[in-house]
Coordinates of C-alpha atoms and ligand atoms in Angstrom, one line a residue:
M1 CA 44.5 -25.0 -46.5
S2 CA 43.9 -26.0 -43.5
K3 CA 40.6 -26.6 -42.0
C4 CA 37.7 -23.8 -42.2
C5 CA 35.7 -22.7 -39.6
I6 CA 32.5 -21.4 -39.6
N7 CA 31.4 -18.8 -37.1
P8 CA 28.1 -17.7 -36.6
S9 CA 27.9 -14.1 -35.2
I10 CA 25.5 -13.5 -32.3
L11 CA 24.8 -9.8 -34.1
S12 CA 22.4 -11.5 -35.8
A13 CA 20.5 -13.5 -32.8
D14 CA 17.6 -12.6 -31.0
F15 CA 19.2 -11.1 -27.8
V16 CA 16.4 -12.1 -25.5
N17 CA 16.9 -15.4 -26.2
L18 CA 20.6 -16.0 -26.3
Q19 CA 20.6 -19.6 -24.8
A20 CA 18.1 -20.3 -27.0
E21 CA 20.4 -19.1 -30.0
L22 CA 23.5 -21.1 -29.5
E23 CA 22.0 -24.1 -29.5
R24 CA 20.7 -23.2 -33.2
I25 CA 24.1 -23.1 -33.9
S26 CA 25.5 -26.4 -32.8
T27 CA 27.3 -27.2 -35.9
A28 CA 29.2 -23.9 -35.9
D29 CA 33.1 -24.0 -35.0
A30 CA 32.8 -20.8 -32.1
V31 CA 30.6 -19.1 -32.1
H32 CA 31.5 -15.4 -32.7
V33 CA 30.8 -12.1 -30.1
D34 CA 30.4 -8.3 -31.1
V35 CA 31.8 -5.7 -29.0
M36 CA 31.0 -2.8 -29.8
D37 CA 30.9 0.8 -27.9
N38 CA 29.6 3.4 -29.6
H39 CA 33.0 4.8 -29.7
F40 CA 35.2 3.2 -32.2
V41 CA 32.1 1.7 -33.9
P42 CA 28.4 3.1 -33.9
N43 CA 26.8 0.6 -32.6
L44 CA 26.5 -0.7 -28.9
T45 CA 25.9 -4.3 -28.1
L46 CA 27.4 -6.3 -25.1
G47 CA 31.0 -6.1 -22.5
L48 CA 31.9 -8.1 -20.2
P49 CA 29.4 -8.8 -17.8
V50 CA 27.0 -11.0 -21.4
V51 CA 30.5 -12.6 -22.7
Q52 CA 31.4 -13.5 -19.1
R53 CA 27.5 -15.6 -19.0
I54 CA 28.0 -16.8 -22.2
Q55 CA 31.1 -18.2 -21.8
E56 CA 29.2 -20.1 -19.1
V57 CA 26.4 -21.2 -20.7
S58 CA 28.2 -21.5 -24.3
A59 CA 28.7 -26.0 -25.6
L60 CA 31.0 -24.0 -27.8
P61 CA 34.5 -22.1 -27.8
L62 CA 34.2 -18.4 -28.4
D63 CA 35.6 -16.0 -30.1
A64 CA 35.0 -12.1 -28.7
H65 CA 35.4 -9.7 -32.0
L66 CA 36.3 -6.6 -29.0
M67 CA 35.3 -2.9 -31.5
I68 CA 35.9 -0.9 -28.8
S69 CA 38.7 1.9 -27.8
D70 CA 41.9 1.0 -25.7
A71 CA 42.1 -2.6 -26.4
D72 CA 45.4 -2.2 -24.4
R73 CA 43.0 -1.4 -21.5
W74 CA 40.0 -4.3 -21.8
A75 CA 40.7 -6.9 -23.6
P76 CA 43.0 -9.0 -21.3
A77 CA 40.1 -9.1 -19.6
Y78 CA 38.3 -10.7 -21.7
A79 CA 40.8 -13.2 -22.4
E80 CA 40.4 -13.7 -18.0
L81 CA 37.3 -15.2 -19.1
G82 CA 38.4 -17.9 -20.2
L83 CA 37.6 -17.4 -24.3
A84 CA 39.5 -19.2 -26.6
S85 CA 40.5 -15.7 -28.6
V86 CA 40.4 -12.5 -28.2
T87 CA 40.4 -10.4 -31.8
F88 CA 41.2 -6.4 -31.0
H89 CA 41.6 -4.0 -33.6
V90 CA 44.7 -2.4 -34.9
E91 CA 43.2 0.7 -35.1
A92 CA 42.3 0.8 -31.2
A93 CA 45.8 -0.2 -29.7
A94 CA 48.7 1.1 -28.4
A95 CA 51.0 -1.6 -28.1
P96 CA 49.5 -4.1 -31.0
V97 CA 52.5 -6.9 -29.3
K98 CA 52.9 -6.3 -25.7
L99 CA 48.0 -6.5 -26.5
A100 CA 48.8 -10.0 -28.2
R101 CA 51.2 -10.9 -25.4
D102 CA 48.8 -10.3 -22.4
I103 CA 45.8 -12.3 -25.0
R104 CA 48.3 -14.7 -24.7
D105 CA 49.7 -15.0 -21.2
R106 CA 45.6 -15.6 -20.6
G107 CA 45.5 -18.2 -22.6
A108 CA 43.7 -17.0 -24.9
K109 CA 44.8 -17.6 -28.5
A110 CA 45.2 -13.4 -29.5
G111 CA 43.6 -12.7 -33.1
M112 CA 44.0 -9.0 -34.6
A113 CA 42.2 -7.1 -36.5
L114 CA 42.4 -4.6 -39.7
R115 CA 39.5 -2.0 -40.8
P116 CA 39.2 -2.5 -44.7
A117 CA 41.3 0.6 -45.1
T118 CA 43.8 -0.4 -42.7
P119 CA 47.0 -2.4 -44.9
V120 CA 48.3 -5.6 -43.7
E121 CA 51.8 -5.1 -44.4
P122 CA 52.8 -2.8 -41.5
Y123 CA 52.1 -6.0 -39.5
L124 CA 53.5 -8.9 -41.2
D125 CA 56.7 -8.7 -39.2
M126 CA 54.4 -9.1 -35.8
L127 CA 52.7 -12.7 -37.7
S128 CA 54.7 -14.8 -35.0
E129 CA 52.9 -12.4 -32.2
L130 CA 49.2 -14.1 -33.4
D131 CA 47.3 -16.5 -33.4
M132 CA 44.7 -15.3 -36.0
L133 CA 44.5 -12.1 -38.3
L134 CA 41.0 -11.0 -39.2
I135 CA 40.2 -8.9 -42.2
M136 CA 37.0 -7.3 -42.4
T137 CA 34.9 -7.6 -44.6
V138 CA 32.8 -4.3 -43.9
E139 CA 33.5 -1.3 -42.4
P140 CA 32.7 -2.6 -38.5
G141 CA 29.4 -2.1 -36.7
F142 CA 26.3 -3.5 -37.9
G143 CA 25.7 -6.4 -39.4
G144 CA 23.8 -7.3 -42.8
Q145 CA 25.9 -5.4 -44.6
K146 CA 27.5 -6.3 -48.8
F147 CA 30.5 -8.5 -48.6
L148 CA 34.0 -5.6 -50.2
D149 CA 35.4 -7.0 -52.6
I150 CA 38.3 -4.8 -52.3
T151 CA 40.0 -5.9 -49.8
L152 CA 40.2 -9.5 -51.5
P153 CA 43.6 -8.1 -53.0
K154 CA 44.4 -7.7 -48.9
I155 CA 42.7 -10.9 -47.9
R156 CA 45.0 -12.7 -50.7
R157 CA 48.7 -10.6 -49.5
A158 CA 47.8 -12.2 -46.0
A159 CA 47.2 -15.8 -47.0
E160 CA 50.5 -15.7 -49.1
A161 CA 52.3 -13.7 -46.1
I162 CA 51.0 -16.3 -43.8
R163 CA 52.0 -19.0 -46.4
G164 CA 55.8 -17.1 -47.0
S165 CA 55.8 -17.7 -42.4
G166 CA 54.8 -21.4 -41.8
L167 CA 52.9 -19.9 -39.3
P168 CA 49.7 -21.5 -38.1
L169 CA 47.8 -18.4 -38.4
A170 CA 44.1 -18.5 -39.4
L171 CA 42.6 -16.7 -41.2
Q172 CA 39.7 -15.4 -40.8
V173 CA 36.8 -13.0 -43.2
D174 CA 34.3 -10.8 -41.4
G175 CA 31.1 -9.4 -42.8
G176 CA 28.7 -9.4 -45.7
I177 CA 29.6 -13.2 -45.9
S178 CA 26.4 -16.1 -47.5
A179 CA 26.3 -18.3 -49.7
D180 CA 27.0 -15.3 -52.3
T181 CA 30.0 -14.3 -51.1
I182 CA 32.2 -17.1 -49.2
E183 CA 34.4 -18.4 -52.5
R184 CA 35.7 -15.4 -53.1
A185 CA 37.0 -15.0 -49.7
A186 CA 38.3 -18.5 -49.9
E187 CA 39.8 -18.8 -53.0
A188 CA 41.5 -15.5 -51.7
G189 CA 42.9 -17.9 -48.8
A190 CA 41.2 -17.2 -45.9
N191 CA 39.9 -19.9 -43.4
V192 CA 37.6 -18.7 -41.0
F193 CA 34.8 -17.4 -42.0
V194 CA 32.5 -15.5 -39.6
A195 CA 29.0 -14.9 -40.8
G196 CA 25.7 -13.0 -38.9
S197 CA 22.9 -12.7 -41.5
A198 CA 23.5 -15.3 -43.8
V199 CA 23.1 -17.6 -40.4
Y200 CA 19.8 -16.4 -38.4
G201 CA 18.8 -15.1 -40.7
S202 CA 17.6 -17.4 -42.0
G203 CA 15.4 -20.2 -41.3
D204 CA 17.2 -23.3 -40.5
P205 CA 20.8 -21.9 -38.3
D206 CA 22.5 -25.3 -39.1
E207 CA 20.9 -25.4 -42.8
A208 CA 23.3 -22.0 -43.9
I209 CA 26.4 -23.0 -41.3
R210 CA 26.3 -26.6 -43.5
K211 CA 26.0 -24.2 -47.1
L212 CA 28.4 -22.2 -45.9
R213 CA 30.6 -24.6 -45.4
E214 CA 30.4 -26.7 -48.2
A215 CA 31.3 -23.4 -50.1
A216 CA 34.3 -23.0 -48.7
E217 CA 35.4 -27.3 -48.7
A218 CA 34.3 -26.9 -52.4
V219 CA 36.8 -23.9 -52.8
S220 CA 40.0 -25.5 -50.6
N221 CA 39.3 -28.7 -51.5
G222 CA 39.6 -28.1 -55.4
Ligands
DX5_301 C1 30.0 -6.6 -36.8 C2 30.5 -7.5 -37.1 C3 30.4 -8.4 -38.0 C4 28.7 -8.8 -38.1 C5 28.8 -10.2 -39.5 O1 31.2 -5.5 -37.5 O2 31.8 -7.3 -36.5 O3 30.8 -10.1 -37.3 O4 28.2 -9.1 -37.4 O5 27.7 -9.8 -40.1 P1 26.5 -10.1 -41.1 O6 27.7 -11.9 -41.4 O7 25.4 -9.6 -41.4 O8 28.0 -9.1 -41.9
ZN302 ZN1 32.8 -9.9 -36.3

Protein backbone atom coordinates (compact mmCIF):
# COMPACT_ATOMS: atom_id res chain seq x y z
CA MET A 1 0.00 0.00 0.00
CA SER A 2 1.33 3.46 -0.85
CA LYS A 3 2.23 6.04 1.78
CA CYS A 4 -0.58 6.86 4.16
CA CYS A 5 -1.77 10.41 4.63
CA ILE A 6 -3.51 12.10 7.50
CA ASN A 7 -5.58 15.07 6.34
CA PRO A 8 -7.19 16.88 9.29
CA SER A 9 -10.54 18.50 8.60
CA ILE A 10 -10.75 22.11 9.73
CA LEU A 11 -14.52 21.68 10.11
CA SER A 12 -13.74 20.97 13.77
CA ALA A 13 -11.28 23.89 14.09
CA ASP A 14 -12.02 27.32 15.54
CA PHE A 15 -13.36 29.18 12.49
CA VAL A 16 -12.48 32.58 13.90
CA ASN A 17 -8.80 31.64 14.30
CA LEU A 18 -8.19 29.56 11.21
CA GLN A 19 -4.61 30.66 10.63
CA ALA A 20 -3.58 29.69 14.16
CA GLU A 21 -5.53 26.45 13.84
CA LEU A 22 -3.54 25.56 10.71
CA GLU A 23 -0.32 25.95 12.65
CA ARG A 24 -1.48 23.30 15.12
CA ILE A 25 -1.48 20.61 12.39
CA SER A 26 1.98 21.21 10.94
CA THR A 27 2.71 17.47 10.70
CA ALA A 28 -0.37 16.76 8.56
CA ASP A 29 -0.07 15.79 4.91
CA ALA A 30 -2.78 18.18 3.74
CA VAL A 31 -5.59 20.36 5.09
CA HIS A 32 -9.06 18.98 4.39
CA VAL A 33 -11.49 21.84 3.73
CA ASP A 34 -15.19 20.98 3.84
CA VAL A 35 -17.30 23.20 1.60
CA MET A 36 -21.04 22.83 2.27
CA ASP A 37 -23.86 24.73 0.61
CA ASN A 38 -26.89 23.91 2.79
CA HIS A 39 -28.39 22.25 -0.28
CA PHE A 40 -26.43 19.11 -1.07
CA VAL A 41 -26.05 18.70 2.69
CA PRO A 42 -28.07 20.31 5.52
CA ASN A 43 -25.19 22.47 6.72
CA LEU A 44 -23.37 25.59 5.57
CA THR A 45 -19.66 26.26 5.98
CA LEU A 46 -17.54 28.40 3.71
CA GLY A 47 -17.02 29.16 0.05
CA LEU A 48 -14.55 30.37 -2.54
CA PRO A 49 -13.27 33.62 -0.92
CA VAL A 50 -12.51 31.92 2.39
CA VAL A 51 -10.88 28.90 0.72
CA GLN A 52 -8.79 31.32 -1.32
CA ARG A 53 -7.47 33.00 1.85
CA ILE A 54 -6.76 29.64 3.50
CA GLN A 55 -4.82 28.65 0.38
CA GLU A 56 -2.83 31.89 0.57
CA VAL A 57 -1.74 31.42 4.18
CA SER A 58 -1.46 27.63 4.44
CA ALA A 59 1.96 25.98 4.46
CA LEU A 60 0.24 22.67 3.71
CA PRO A 61 -1.49 21.64 0.48
CA LEU A 62 -5.28 21.99 0.45
CA ASP A 63 -7.66 19.10 -0.13
CA ALA A 64 -11.12 20.56 -0.82
CA HIS A 65 -14.18 18.39 -0.27
CA LEU A 66 -17.10 19.99 -2.06
CA MET A 67 -20.44 18.98 -0.58
CA ILE A 68 -22.33 21.23 -2.97
CA SER A 69 -25.02 20.88 -5.60
CA ASP A 70 -24.20 21.70 -9.20
CA ALA A 71 -20.60 20.61 -8.79
CA ASP A 72 -20.11 20.88 -12.56
CA ARG A 73 -20.52 24.61 -12.32
CA TRP A 74 -18.56 25.37 -9.13
CA ALA A 75 -15.75 22.84 -8.73
CA PRO A 76 -13.50 24.18 -11.53
CA ALA A 77 -13.29 27.55 -9.75
CA TYR A 78 -11.80 25.80 -6.69
CA ALA A 79 -9.19 24.14 -8.92
CA GLU A 80 -8.31 27.57 -10.30
CA LEU A 81 -7.33 28.73 -6.80
CA GLY A 82 -4.31 26.43 -7.02
CA LEU A 83 -5.53 23.82 -4.54
CA ALA A 84 -3.74 20.47 -4.50
CA SER A 85 -6.94 18.49 -4.94
CA VAL A 86 -10.62 19.16 -5.52
CA THR A 87 -13.15 16.45 -4.69
CA PHE A 88 -16.73 16.62 -5.93
CA HIS A 89 -19.62 14.32 -5.06
CA VAL A 90 -20.69 12.08 -7.90
CA GLU A 91 -24.30 12.46 -6.73
CA ALA A 92 -24.02 16.20 -7.41
CA ALA A 93 -22.31 15.99 -10.80
CA ALA A 94 -24.22 15.80 -14.08
CA ALA A 95 -21.10 14.90 -16.09
CA PRO A 96 -18.46 13.48 -13.72
CA VAL A 97 -15.97 12.55 -16.46
CA LYS A 98 -16.05 16.05 -17.93
CA LEU A 99 -15.83 17.56 -14.47
CA ALA A 100 -12.80 15.45 -13.49
CA ARG A 101 -11.12 16.58 -16.71
CA ASP A 102 -12.02 20.23 -16.03
CA ILE A 103 -10.40 19.96 -12.59
CA ARG A 104 -7.24 18.32 -13.91
CA ASP A 105 -7.01 20.85 -16.77
CA ARG A 106 -6.83 23.55 -14.11
CA GLY A 107 -3.87 21.89 -12.43
CA ALA A 108 -5.51 20.23 -9.42
CA LYS A 109 -5.85 16.56 -8.67
CA ALA A 110 -9.39 15.31 -9.26
CA GLY A 111 -11.21 13.51 -6.49
CA MET A 112 -14.66 11.94 -6.59
CA ALA A 113 -16.68 11.26 -3.45
CA LEU A 114 -19.42 8.69 -2.81
CA ARG A 115 -22.00 8.94 -0.06
CA PRO A 116 -22.28 5.82 2.13
CA ALA A 117 -25.15 4.33 0.10
CA THR A 118 -23.69 5.12 -3.34
CA PRO A 119 -22.17 2.01 -4.92
CA VAL A 120 -18.70 2.19 -6.41
CA GLU A 121 -19.21 -0.35 -9.21
CA PRO A 122 -20.89 1.99 -11.74
CA TYR A 123 -17.79 4.20 -11.67
CA LEU A 124 -14.98 1.69 -11.99
CA ASP A 125 -14.53 2.36 -15.69
CA MET A 126 -13.69 6.00 -14.97
CA LEU A 127 -10.92 5.44 -12.41
CA SER A 128 -8.34 6.60 -14.96
CA GLU A 129 -10.02 10.03 -14.91
CA LEU A 130 -9.40 10.40 -11.17
CA ASP A 131 -6.50 10.91 -8.78
CA MET A 132 -8.51 10.10 -5.69
CA LEU A 133 -11.66 8.25 -4.70
CA LEU A 134 -13.33 9.37 -1.46
CA ILE A 135 -15.58 6.89 0.27
CA MET A 136 -17.64 8.67 2.88
CA THR A 137 -17.77 6.72 6.12
CA VAL A 138 -20.58 8.91 7.53
CA GLU A 139 -23.41 10.76 5.80
CA PRO A 140 -21.76 14.03 4.77
CA GLY A 141 -22.75 17.24 6.52
CA PHE A 142 -21.42 17.20 10.05
CA GLY A 143 -18.31 16.37 12.02
CA GLY A 144 -18.33 14.15 15.08
CA GLN A 145 -20.54 11.37 13.69
CA LYS A 146 -20.04 7.66 14.23
CA PHE A 147 -18.03 5.66 11.67
CA LEU A 148 -20.34 3.50 9.51
CA ASP A 149 -18.99 -0.04 9.40
CA ILE A 150 -21.35 -0.85 6.52
CA THR A 151 -18.96 1.09 4.26
CA LEU A 152 -16.06 -1.34 4.88
CA PRO A 153 -16.99 -3.84 2.12
CA LYS A 154 -17.18 -0.96 -0.36
CA ILE A 155 -13.75 0.30 0.71
CA ARG A 156 -12.43 -3.23 0.21
CA ARG A 157 -13.96 -3.55 -3.28
CA ALA A 158 -12.70 -0.11 -4.29
CA ALA A 159 -9.19 -0.92 -3.05
CA GLU A 160 -9.20 -4.16 -5.03
CA ALA A 161 -10.34 -2.38 -8.18
CA ILE A 162 -7.66 0.29 -7.76
CA ARG A 163 -4.98 -2.33 -7.23
CA GLY A 164 -6.22 -4.25 -10.26
CA SER A 165 -6.16 -1.12 -12.41
CA GLY A 166 -2.52 -0.39 -11.64
CA LEU A 167 -3.45 3.31 -11.39
CA PRO A 168 -1.86 5.53 -8.71
CA LEU A 169 -5.24 6.45 -7.18
CA ALA A 170 -5.51 7.45 -3.55
CA LEU A 171 -8.38 5.93 -1.58
CA GLN A 172 -9.64 8.42 0.98
CA VAL A 173 -12.05 7.86 3.85
CA ASP A 174 -13.82 10.66 5.69
CA GLY A 175 -16.09 10.57 8.72
CA GLY A 176 -15.72 9.09 12.17
CA ILE A 177 -12.02 8.34 11.72
CA SER A 178 -10.34 8.04 15.12
CA ALA A 179 -7.78 5.92 16.93
CA ASP A 180 -10.60 3.38 17.34
CA THR A 181 -11.66 3.15 13.69
CA ILE A 182 -8.62 4.00 11.56
CA GLU A 183 -7.26 0.45 11.66
CA ARG A 184 -10.49 -0.97 10.22
CA ALA A 185 -10.44 1.54 7.38
CA ALA A 186 -6.73 0.90 6.71
CA GLU A 187 -7.23 -2.86 6.76
CA ALA A 188 -9.98 -2.46 4.17
CA GLY A 189 -7.49 -0.62 1.96
CA ALA A 190 -7.88 3.13 2.55
CA ASN A 191 -4.65 5.14 2.47
CA VAL A 192 -5.76 8.76 3.00
CA PHE A 193 -7.57 9.46 6.24
CA VAL A 194 -9.57 12.58 7.03
CA ALA A 195 -10.08 13.27 10.71
CA GLY A 196 -11.83 16.30 12.16
CA SER A 197 -12.96 15.83 15.73
CA ALA A 198 -10.25 13.24 16.47
CA VAL A 199 -7.59 15.86 15.66
CA TYR A 200 -9.08 19.18 16.74
CA GLY A 201 -11.05 17.68 19.61
CA SER A 202 -7.81 16.56 21.22
CA GLY A 203 -5.66 18.91 23.27
CA ASP A 204 -2.66 18.38 21.00
CA PRO A 205 -3.59 18.07 17.31
CA ASP A 206 -0.08 17.18 16.10
CA GLU A 207 0.11 14.41 18.68
CA ALA A 208 -3.30 13.11 17.56
CA ILE A 209 -2.02 13.09 13.96
CA ARG A 210 1.06 11.12 15.05
CA LYS A 211 -1.08 8.49 16.76
CA LEU A 212 -3.44 8.14 13.80
CA ARG A 213 -0.50 7.81 11.42
CA GLU A 214 1.16 5.21 13.61
CA ALA A 215 -2.05 3.13 13.77
CA ALA A 216 -2.61 3.29 10.01
CA GLU A 217 1.00 2.50 9.19
CA ALA A 218 1.04 -0.45 11.56
CA VAL A 219 -1.71 -1.97 9.42
CA SER A 220 -0.13 -1.20 6.04
CA ASN A 221 3.30 -2.48 7.16
CA GLY A 222 1.98 -5.47 9.03
C1 LIG B 1 -18.37 15.55 7.13
C2 LIG B 1 -17.07 16.09 6.59
C3 LIG B 1 -15.89 15.60 7.31
C4 LIG B 1 -15.87 15.94 8.78
C5 LIG B 1 -15.26 14.78 9.47
O1 LIG B 1 -19.37 15.69 6.21
O2 LIG B 1 -16.91 15.78 5.23
O3 LIG B 1 -14.68 15.99 6.67
O4 LIG B 1 -15.15 17.08 9.10
O5 LIG B 1 -15.36 14.98 10.84
P1 LIG B 1 -15.10 13.81 11.88
O6 LIG B 1 -13.69 13.34 11.67
O7 LIG B 1 -15.33 14.46 13.18
O8 LIG B 1 -16.09 12.72 11.56
ZN1 LIG C 1 -14.89 16.08 4.36
